[in-house]
CSV table of C-alpha atoms in Angstrom, one decimal:
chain,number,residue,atom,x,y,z
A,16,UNK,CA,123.8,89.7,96.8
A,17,UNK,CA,120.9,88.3,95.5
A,18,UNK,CA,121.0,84.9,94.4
A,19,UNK,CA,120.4,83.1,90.8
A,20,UNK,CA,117.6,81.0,92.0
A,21,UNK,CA,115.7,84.0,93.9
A,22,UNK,CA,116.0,86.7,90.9
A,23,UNK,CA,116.2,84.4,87.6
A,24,UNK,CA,117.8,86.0,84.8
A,25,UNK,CA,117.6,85.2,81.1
A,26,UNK,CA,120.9,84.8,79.3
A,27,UNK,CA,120.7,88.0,77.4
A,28,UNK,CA,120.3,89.5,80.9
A,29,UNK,CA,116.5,90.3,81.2
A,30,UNK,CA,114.2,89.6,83.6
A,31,UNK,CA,113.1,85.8,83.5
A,32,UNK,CA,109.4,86.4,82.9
A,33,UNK,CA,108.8,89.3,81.3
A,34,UNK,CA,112.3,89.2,79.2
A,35,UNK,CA,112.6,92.9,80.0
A,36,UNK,CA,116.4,95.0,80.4
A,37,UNK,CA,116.0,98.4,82.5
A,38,UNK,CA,116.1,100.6,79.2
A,39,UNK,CA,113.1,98.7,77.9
A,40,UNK,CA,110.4,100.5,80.2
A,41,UNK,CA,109.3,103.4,80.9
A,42,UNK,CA,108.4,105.0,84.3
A,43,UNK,CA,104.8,105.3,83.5
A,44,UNK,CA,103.5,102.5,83.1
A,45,UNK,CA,99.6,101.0,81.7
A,46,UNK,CA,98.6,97.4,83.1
A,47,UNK,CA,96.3,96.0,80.4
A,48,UNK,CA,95.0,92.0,81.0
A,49,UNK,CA,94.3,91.3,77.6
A,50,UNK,CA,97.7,91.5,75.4
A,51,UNK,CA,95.6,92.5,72.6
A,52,UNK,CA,94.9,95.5,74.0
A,53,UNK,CA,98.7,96.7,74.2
A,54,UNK,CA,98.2,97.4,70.3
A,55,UNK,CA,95.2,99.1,71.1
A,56,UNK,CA,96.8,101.4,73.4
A,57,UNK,CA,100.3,101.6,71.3
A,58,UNK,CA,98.4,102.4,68.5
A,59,UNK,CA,98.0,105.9,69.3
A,60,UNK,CA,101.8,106.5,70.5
A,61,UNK,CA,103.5,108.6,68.2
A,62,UNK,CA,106.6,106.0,68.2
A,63,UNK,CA,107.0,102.5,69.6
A,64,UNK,CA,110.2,101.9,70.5
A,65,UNK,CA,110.5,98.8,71.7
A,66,UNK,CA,107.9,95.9,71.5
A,67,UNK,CA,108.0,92.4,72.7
A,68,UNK,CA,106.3,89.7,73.9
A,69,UNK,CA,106.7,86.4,76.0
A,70,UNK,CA,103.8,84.1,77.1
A,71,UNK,CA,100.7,86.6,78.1
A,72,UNK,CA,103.4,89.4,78.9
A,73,UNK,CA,103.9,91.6,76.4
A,74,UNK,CA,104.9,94.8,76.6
A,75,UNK,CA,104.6,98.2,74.4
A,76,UNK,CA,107.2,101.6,74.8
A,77,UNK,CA,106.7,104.6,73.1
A,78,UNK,CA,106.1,108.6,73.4
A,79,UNK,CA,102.7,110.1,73.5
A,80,UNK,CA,103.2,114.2,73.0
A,81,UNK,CA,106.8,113.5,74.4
A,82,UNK,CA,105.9,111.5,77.3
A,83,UNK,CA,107.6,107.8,77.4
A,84,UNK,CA,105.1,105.9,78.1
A,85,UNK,CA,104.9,101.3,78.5
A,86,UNK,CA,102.3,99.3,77.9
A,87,UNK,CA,102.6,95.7,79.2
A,88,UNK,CA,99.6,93.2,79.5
A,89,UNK,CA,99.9,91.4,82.9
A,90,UNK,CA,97.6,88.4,81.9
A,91,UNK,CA,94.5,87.6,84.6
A,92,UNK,CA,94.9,87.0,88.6
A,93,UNK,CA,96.9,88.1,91.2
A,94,UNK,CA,99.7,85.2,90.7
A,95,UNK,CA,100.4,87.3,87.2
A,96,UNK,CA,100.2,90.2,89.0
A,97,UNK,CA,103.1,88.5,91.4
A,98,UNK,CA,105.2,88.1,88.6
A,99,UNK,CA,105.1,91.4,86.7
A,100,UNK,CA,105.5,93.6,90.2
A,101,UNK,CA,108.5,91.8,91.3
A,102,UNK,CA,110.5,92.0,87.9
A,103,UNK,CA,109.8,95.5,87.1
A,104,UNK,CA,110.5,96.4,90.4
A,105,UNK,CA,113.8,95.0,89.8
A,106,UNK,CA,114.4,96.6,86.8
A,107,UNK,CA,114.6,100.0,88.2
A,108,UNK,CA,115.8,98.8,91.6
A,109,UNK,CA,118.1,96.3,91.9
A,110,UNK,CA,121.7,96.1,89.5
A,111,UNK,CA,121.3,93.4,87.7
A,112,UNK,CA,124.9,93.0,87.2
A,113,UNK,CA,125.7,93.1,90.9
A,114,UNK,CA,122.8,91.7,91.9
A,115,UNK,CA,122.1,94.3,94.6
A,116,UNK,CA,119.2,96.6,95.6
A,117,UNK,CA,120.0,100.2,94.7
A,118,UNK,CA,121.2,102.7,97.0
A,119,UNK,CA,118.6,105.0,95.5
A,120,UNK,CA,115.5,103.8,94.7
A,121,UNK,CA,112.8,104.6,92.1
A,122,UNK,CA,109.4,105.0,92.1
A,123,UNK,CA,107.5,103.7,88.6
A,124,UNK,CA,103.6,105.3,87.9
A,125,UNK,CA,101.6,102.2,87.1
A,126,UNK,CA,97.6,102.5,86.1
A,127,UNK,CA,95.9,99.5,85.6
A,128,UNK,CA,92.9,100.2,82.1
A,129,UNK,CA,90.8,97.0,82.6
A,130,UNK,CA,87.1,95.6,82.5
A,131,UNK,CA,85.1,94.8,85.7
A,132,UNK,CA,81.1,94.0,86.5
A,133,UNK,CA,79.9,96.4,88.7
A,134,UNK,CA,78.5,95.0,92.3
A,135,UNK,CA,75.5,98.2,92.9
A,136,UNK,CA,72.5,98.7,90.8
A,137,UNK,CA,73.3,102.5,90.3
A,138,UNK,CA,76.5,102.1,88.6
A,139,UNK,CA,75.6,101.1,84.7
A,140,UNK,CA,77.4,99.6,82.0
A,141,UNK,CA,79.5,101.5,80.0
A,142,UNK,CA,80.9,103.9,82.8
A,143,UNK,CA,84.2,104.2,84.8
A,144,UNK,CA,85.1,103.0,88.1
A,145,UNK,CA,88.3,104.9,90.0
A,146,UNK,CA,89.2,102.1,92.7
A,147,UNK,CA,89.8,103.9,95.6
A,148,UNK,CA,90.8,101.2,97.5
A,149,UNK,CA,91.2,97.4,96.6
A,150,UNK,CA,89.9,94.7,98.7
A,151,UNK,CA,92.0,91.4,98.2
A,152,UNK,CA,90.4,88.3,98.8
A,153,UNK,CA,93.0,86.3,97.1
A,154,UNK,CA,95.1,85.9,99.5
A,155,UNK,CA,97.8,85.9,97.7
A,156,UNK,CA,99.6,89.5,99.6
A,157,UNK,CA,99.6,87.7,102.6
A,158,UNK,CA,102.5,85.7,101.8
A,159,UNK,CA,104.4,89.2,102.4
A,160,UNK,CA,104.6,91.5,105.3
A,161,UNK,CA,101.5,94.3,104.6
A,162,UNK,CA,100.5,95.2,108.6
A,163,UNK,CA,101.9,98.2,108.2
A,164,UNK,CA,100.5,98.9,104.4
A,165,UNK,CA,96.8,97.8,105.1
A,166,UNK,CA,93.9,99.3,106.7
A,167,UNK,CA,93.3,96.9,109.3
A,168,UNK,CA,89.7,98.6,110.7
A,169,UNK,CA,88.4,98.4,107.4
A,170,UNK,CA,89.2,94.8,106.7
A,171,UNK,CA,87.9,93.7,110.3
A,172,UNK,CA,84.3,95.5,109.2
A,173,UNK,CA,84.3,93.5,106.1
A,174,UNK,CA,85.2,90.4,107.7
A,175,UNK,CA,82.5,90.8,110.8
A,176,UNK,CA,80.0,92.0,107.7
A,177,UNK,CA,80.1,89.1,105.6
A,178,UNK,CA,81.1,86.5,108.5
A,179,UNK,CA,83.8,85.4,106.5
A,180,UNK,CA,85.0,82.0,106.4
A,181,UNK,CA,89.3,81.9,107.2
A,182,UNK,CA,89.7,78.9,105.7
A,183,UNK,CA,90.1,81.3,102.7
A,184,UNK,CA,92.7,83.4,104.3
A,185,UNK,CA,92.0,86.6,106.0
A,186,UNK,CA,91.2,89.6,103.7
A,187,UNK,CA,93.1,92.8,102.8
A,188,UNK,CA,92.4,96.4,102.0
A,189,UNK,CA,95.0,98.5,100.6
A,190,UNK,CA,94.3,102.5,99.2
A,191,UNK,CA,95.5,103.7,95.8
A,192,UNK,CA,98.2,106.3,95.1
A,193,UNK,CA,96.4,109.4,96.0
A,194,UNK,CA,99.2,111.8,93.7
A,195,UNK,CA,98.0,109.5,90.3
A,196,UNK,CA,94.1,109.8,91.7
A,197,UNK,CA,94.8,113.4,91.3
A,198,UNK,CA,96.1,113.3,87.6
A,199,UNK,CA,93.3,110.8,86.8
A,200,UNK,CA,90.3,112.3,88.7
A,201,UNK,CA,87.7,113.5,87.4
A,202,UNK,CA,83.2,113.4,87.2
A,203,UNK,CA,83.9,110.6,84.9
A,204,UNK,CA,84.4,108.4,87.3
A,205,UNK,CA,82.5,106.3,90.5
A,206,UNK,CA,84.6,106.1,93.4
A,207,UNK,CA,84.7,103.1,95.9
A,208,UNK,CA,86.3,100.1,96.8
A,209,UNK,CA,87.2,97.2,94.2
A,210,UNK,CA,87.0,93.8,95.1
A,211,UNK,CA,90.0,91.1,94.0
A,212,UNK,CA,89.0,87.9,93.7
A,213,UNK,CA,91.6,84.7,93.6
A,214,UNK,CA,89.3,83.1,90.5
A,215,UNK,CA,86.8,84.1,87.8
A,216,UNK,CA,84.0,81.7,88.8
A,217,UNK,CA,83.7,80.6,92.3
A,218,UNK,CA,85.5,83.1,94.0
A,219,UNK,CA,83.0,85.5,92.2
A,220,UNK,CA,79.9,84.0,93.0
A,221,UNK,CA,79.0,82.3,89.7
A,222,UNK,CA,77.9,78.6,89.6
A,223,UNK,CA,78.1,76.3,87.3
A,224,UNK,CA,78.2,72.9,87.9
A,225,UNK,CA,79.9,73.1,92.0
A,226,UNK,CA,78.7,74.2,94.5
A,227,UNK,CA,80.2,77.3,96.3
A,228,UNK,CA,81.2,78.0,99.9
A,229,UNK,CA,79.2,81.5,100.6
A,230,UNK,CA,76.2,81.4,98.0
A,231,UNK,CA,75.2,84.8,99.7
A,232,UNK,CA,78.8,87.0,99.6
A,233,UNK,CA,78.0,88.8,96.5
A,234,UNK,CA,74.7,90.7,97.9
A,235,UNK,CA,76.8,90.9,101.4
A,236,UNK,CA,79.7,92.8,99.5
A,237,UNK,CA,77.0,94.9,97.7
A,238,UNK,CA,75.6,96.7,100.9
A,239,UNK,CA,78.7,96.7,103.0
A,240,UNK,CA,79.7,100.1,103.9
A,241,UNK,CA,83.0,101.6,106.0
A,242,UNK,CA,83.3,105.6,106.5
A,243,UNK,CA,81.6,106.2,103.1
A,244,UNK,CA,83.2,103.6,100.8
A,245,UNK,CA,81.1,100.8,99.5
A,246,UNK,CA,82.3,98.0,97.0
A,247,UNK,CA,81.4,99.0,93.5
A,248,UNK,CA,82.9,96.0,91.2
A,249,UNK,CA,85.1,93.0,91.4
A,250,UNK,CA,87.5,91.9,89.6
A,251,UNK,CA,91.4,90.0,89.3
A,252,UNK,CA,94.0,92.8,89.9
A,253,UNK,CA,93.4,95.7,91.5
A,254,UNK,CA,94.2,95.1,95.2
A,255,UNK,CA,97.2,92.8,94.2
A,256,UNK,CA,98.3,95.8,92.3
A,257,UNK,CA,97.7,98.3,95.6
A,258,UNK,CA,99.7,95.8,97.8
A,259,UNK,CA,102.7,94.9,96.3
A,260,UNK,CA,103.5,98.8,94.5
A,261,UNK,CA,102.8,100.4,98.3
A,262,UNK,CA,105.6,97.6,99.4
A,263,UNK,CA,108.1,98.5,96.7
A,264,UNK,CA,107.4,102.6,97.0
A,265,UNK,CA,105.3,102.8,93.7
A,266,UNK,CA,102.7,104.3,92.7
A,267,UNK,CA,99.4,102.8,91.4
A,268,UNK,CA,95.9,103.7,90.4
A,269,UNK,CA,93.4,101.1,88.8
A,270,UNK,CA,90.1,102.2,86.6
A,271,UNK,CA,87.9,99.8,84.8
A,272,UNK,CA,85.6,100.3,82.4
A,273,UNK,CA,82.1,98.4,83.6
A,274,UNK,CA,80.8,95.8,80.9
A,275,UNK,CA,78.3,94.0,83.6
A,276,UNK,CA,76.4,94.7,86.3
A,277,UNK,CA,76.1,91.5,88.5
A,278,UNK,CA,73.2,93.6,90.4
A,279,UNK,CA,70.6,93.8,87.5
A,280,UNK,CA,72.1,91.3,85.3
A,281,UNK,CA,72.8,93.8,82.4
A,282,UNK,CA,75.9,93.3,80.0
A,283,UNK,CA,77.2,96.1,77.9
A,284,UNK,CA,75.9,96.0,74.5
A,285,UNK,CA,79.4,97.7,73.3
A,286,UNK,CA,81.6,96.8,76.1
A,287,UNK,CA,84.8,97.6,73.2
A,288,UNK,CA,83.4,100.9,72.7
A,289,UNK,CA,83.5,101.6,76.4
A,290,UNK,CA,87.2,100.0,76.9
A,291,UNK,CA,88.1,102.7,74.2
A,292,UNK,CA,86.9,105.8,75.9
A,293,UNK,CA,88.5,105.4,79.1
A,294,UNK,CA,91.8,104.2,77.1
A,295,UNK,CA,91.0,107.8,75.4
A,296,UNK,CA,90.7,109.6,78.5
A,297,UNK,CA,93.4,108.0,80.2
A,298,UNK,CA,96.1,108.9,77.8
A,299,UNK,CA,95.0,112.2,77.6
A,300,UNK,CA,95.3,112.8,81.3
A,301,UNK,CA,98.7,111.7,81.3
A,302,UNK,CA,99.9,113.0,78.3
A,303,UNK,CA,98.6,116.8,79.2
């Protein structure tokens, strides 16, 4: 049995964070950062069934065309991403009466509709990235056993590539759900590896006022290459995302929608507009 101060329930019996029961999600799922793009999505759901919200996690279920479909907004970073992982994964898995993993387990569809700046010159603002892989430099999967999850020869080129400093932990790469890359794939969409970071402004590259350990990783990412995949953006979620669904026997595919390119220096001058169309396209894709 599980105990109280390992899975945390509130005293109407949801999940601790999230303040989700089992019959309050749907097996597909969208990961959104922003919670006010849960409306945005919910919006064009033919019902909403259920809608709440706790702290940055707040979560949307409906039917599109008959399909049950959950919205939840994660918040930013791979601690968030922690969180929401683990307590949907007990939802469907564990009884949270009995407080014991399920003899049969279930697998939920997750796709993560967010915003990213795109690392190469020849992928603009205003298109769509399909994260083939994510590269986690966050460090924060390691805490869990991934050896057998990861692509070790691909993470040992990155690190000899960019001479990378292990004081920050060692790096990991995890793929995407190839049966959701299939419902999702299309010419739309550039097709590489997506880079999480642990932080929005060092662990990026920017500066601001301090200075930062590896001033050159950002144009060391951009040309690194391993049997045909190159890094095309970077951003909070994605390989956090990869990690921890491959772990639980999910499935998960993350597409962003690039508003900057850190290559040329270019911001979308609609970056909402953009957001919209691949929200557009993704709904329709699952919805068929």
């Amino acid at each position: 049995m599980i105990q109280v101060s390992e899975l945390i329930l509130n005293p109407d019996g949801s999940v601790y964070h999230l303040n989700l029961k089992p019959e309050h999600i749907a097996h597909d799922i969208i990961f959104v950062g922003d919670q006010n793009r849960v409306e945005k999505i919910s919006s064009q759901f033919d019902t909403i069934e259920f809608s709440f919200q706790k702290r940055e996690f707040k979560t949307h279920t409906g039917t599109l065309n008959g399909k049950k479909i959950s919205v939840i907004s994660t918040g930013i970073g791979p601690d968030n991403i922690d969180i929401v992982m683990n307590e949907l994964d007990a939802l469907v898995n564990i009884d949270l009466k009995t407080r014991k993993p399920k003899s049969e387990l279930s697998s939920l569809n997750i796709i993560r509709i967010g915003t990213s700046g795109s690392l190469q010159a020849d992928i603009p603002v205003d298109s769509f990235v399909m994260s083939t892989y994510g590269l986690g430099l966050d460090n924060m999967l390691r805490s869990y056993l991934i050896e057998d999850i990861s692509n070790s020869k691909m993470e040992e080129s990155f690190i000899n590539h960019t001479n990378w400093d292990f004081r920050k932990g060692r790096p990991y790469v995890i793929s995407c759900s190839e049966k959701l890359e299939k419902i999702i794939d299309s010419d739309k969409f550039h097709k590489g590896i997506t880079a999480t970071a642990g932080g929005f402004y060092g662990p990026q590259g920017r500066v601001l006022r301090l200075n930062i350990q590896d001033t050159y990783l950002n144009s060391k990412m951009d040309n690194f290459q391993f049997e045909g995949n190159r890094i095309t953006n970077l951003e909070m979620e994605t390989a956090a995302i990869y990690g921890l669904s491959k772990l639980m026997g999910h499935n998960a595919l993350s597409l962003n929608a690039i508003i900057a390119n850190r290559a040329n220096g270019t911001f979308s001058e609609d970056p909402y507009n953009a957001v919209d169309e691949l929200i557009k396209y993704t709904l329709e894709k699952l919805t068929k």
